[in-house]
Short mmCIF file of C-alpha atoms in Angstrom, two decimals:
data_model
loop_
_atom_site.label_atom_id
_atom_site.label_comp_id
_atom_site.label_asym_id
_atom_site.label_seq_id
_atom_site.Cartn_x
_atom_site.Cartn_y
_atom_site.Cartn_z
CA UNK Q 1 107.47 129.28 63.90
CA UNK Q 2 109.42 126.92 61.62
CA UNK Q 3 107.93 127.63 57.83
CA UNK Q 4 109.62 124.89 56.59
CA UNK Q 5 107.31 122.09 59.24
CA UNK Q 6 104.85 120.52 57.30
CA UNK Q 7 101.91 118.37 58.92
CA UNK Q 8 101.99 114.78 58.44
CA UNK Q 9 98.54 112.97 57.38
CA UNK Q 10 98.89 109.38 57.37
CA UNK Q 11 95.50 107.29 56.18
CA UNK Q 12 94.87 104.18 58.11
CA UNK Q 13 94.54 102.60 54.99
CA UNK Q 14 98.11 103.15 53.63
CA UNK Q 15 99.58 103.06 56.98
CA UNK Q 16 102.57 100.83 57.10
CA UNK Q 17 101.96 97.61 59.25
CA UNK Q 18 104.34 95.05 60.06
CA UNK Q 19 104.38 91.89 61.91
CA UNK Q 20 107.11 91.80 64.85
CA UNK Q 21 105.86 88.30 66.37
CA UNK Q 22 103.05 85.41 66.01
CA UNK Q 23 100.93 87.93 68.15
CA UNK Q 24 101.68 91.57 67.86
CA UNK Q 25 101.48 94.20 64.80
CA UNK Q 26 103.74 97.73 65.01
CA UNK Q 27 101.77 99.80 62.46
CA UNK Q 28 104.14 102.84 61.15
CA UNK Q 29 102.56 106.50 61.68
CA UNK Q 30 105.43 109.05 61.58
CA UNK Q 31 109.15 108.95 62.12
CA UNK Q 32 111.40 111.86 63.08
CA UNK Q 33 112.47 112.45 59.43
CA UNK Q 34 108.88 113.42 58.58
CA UNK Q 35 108.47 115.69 61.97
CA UNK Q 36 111.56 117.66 61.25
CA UNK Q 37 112.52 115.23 64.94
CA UNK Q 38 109.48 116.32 67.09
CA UNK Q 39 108.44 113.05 67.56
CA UNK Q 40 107.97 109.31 66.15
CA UNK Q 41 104.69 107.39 67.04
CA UNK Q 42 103.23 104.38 66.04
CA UNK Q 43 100.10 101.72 67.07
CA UNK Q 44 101.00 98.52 68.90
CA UNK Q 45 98.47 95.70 68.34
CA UNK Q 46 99.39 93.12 71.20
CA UNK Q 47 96.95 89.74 70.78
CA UNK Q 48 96.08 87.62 74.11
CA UNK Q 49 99.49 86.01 75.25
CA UNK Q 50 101.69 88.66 73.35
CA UNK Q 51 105.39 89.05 75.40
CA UNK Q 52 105.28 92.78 74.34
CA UNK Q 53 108.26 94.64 74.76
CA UNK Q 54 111.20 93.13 77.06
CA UNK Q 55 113.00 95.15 79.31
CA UNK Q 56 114.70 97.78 78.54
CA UNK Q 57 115.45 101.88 78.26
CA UNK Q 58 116.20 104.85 75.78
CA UNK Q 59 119.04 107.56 76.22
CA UNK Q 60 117.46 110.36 74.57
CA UNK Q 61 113.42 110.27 74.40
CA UNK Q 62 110.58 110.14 76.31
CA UNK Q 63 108.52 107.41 75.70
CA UNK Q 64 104.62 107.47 75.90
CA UNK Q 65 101.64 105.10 76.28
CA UNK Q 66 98.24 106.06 75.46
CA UNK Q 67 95.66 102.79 75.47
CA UNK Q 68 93.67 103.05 73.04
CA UNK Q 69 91.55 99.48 73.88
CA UNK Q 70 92.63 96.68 75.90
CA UNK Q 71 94.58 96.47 79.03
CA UNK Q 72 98.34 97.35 79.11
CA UNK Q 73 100.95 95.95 81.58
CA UNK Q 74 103.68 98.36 81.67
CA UNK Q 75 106.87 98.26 83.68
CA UNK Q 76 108.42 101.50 85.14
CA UNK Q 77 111.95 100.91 86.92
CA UNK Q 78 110.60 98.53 90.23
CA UNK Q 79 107.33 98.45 89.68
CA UNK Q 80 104.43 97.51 87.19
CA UNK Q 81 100.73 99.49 86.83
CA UNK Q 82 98.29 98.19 84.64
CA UNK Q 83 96.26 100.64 82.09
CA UNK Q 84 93.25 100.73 80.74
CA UNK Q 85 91.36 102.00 78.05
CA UNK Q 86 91.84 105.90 78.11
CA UNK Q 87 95.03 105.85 80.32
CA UNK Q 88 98.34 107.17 79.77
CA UNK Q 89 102.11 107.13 80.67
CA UNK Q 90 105.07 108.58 80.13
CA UNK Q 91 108.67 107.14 80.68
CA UNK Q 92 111.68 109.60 80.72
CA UNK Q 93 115.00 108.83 79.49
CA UNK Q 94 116.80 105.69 81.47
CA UNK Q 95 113.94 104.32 83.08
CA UNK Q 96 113.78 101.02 82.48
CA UNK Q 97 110.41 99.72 81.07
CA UNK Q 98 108.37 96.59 79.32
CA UNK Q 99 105.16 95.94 78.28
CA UNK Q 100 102.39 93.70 77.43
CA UNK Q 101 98.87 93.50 77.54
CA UNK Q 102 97.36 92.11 80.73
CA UNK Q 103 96.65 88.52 80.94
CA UNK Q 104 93.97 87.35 79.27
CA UNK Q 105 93.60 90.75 77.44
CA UNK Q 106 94.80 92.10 74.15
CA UNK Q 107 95.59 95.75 73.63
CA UNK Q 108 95.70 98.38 71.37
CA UNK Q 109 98.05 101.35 72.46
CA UNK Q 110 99.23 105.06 70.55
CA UNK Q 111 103.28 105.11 71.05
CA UNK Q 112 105.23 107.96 70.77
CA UNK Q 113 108.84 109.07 71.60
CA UNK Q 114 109.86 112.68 71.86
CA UNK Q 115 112.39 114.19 70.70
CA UNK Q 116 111.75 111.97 67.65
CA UNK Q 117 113.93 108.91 66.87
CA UNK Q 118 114.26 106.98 63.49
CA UNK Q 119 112.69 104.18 64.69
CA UNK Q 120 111.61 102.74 61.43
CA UNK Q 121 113.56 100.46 60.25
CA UNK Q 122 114.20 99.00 64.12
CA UNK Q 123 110.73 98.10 63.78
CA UNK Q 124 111.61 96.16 60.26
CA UNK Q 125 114.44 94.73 61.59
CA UNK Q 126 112.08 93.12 64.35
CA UNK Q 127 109.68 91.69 61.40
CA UNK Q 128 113.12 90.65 60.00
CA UNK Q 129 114.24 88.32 63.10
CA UNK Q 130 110.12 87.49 63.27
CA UNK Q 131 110.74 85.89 60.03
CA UNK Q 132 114.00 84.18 59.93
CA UNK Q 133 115.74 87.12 57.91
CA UNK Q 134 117.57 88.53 60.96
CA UNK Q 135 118.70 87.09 64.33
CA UNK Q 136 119.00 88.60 67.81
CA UNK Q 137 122.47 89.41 67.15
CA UNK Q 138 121.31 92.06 64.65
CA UNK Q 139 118.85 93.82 67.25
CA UNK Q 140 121.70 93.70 70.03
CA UNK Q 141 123.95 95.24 66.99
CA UNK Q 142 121.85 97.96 67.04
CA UNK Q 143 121.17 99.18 70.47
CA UNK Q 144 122.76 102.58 69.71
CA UNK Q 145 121.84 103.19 66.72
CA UNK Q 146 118.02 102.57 67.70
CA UNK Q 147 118.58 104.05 71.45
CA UNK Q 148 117.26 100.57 72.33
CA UNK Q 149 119.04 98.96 75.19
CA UNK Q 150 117.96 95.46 76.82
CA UNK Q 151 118.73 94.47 80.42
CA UNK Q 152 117.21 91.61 82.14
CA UNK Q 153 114.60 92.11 84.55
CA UNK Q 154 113.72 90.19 87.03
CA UNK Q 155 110.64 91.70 88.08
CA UNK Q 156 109.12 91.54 84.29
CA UNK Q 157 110.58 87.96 84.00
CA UNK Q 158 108.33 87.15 87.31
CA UNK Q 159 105.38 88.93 85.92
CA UNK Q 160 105.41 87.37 82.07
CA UNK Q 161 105.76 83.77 83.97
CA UNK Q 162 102.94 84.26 85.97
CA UNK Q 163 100.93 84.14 82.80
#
């Protein structure tokens, strides 16, 4: 047992919540530094007509999805499954994934990553491009820093145009 762990409380009320788009909210819960690099999780808020998360994949943690309200559109590799209220995912390393909430839906999901990552300040970055303080270039600048790679998708582009 490590003596030195310490739990980590976090009050929704001083929670850290940013804006990473006109219709989505990335509120901050805990990051790897304050886990000793068990884990990082934070809440999505994704609004009717969000785009979510493009495509893309992580080297070195497993990603999870627990939906907390809504309806989530997730994609794994080749396919995409929809989740609802109460359902759950993981995505290992290197599997390409997206996700938004279903059309016509919002949703609220948990997100975590284990081992932990210091995915703070990608998060700010993203409220940085959302308001004109940081471009694209920035967030492809970062890919391994983050352990955030994009690809393009074919099967997500499909699905978002359906919308």
């Amino acid at each position: 047992m490590n003596a030195s762990a310490q739990p980590v409380l976090v009050r929704a009320g001083s929670a850290e919540t940013l804006q990473d788009g006109a219709t989505s909210l990335i509120t901050l819960l805990a990051d790897s530094d304050g886990t000793q690099g068990a884990l990082t999780a934070n809440r999505a808020t994704l609004r009717k007509g969000s785009p979510g998360a493009p495509a893309h994949f992580h080297t070195r943690a497993t990603e999870m999805f627990f939906v907390l309200g809504g309806s989530l559109r997730v994609l794994l590799g080749d396919r995409i499954v929809t989740l609802g209220t109460g359902d759950f995912v993981t995505v290992p390393p290197r599997l390409p994934h997206a996700f938004a909430p279903a059309p016509g839906e919002e949703a609220d999901v948990l997100v975590a990553f284990t081992p932990g990552m210091d995915r703070f300040d990608y998060y700010r970055l993203l409220e940085r491009v959302y308001r004109g303080e940081a471009t694209v270039e920035d967030i492809k600048a970062s890919s391994e820093r983050y352990d955030n790679h994009y690809y393009a998708s074919p099967l997500w582009q499909a699905e978002l145009a359906d919308d």
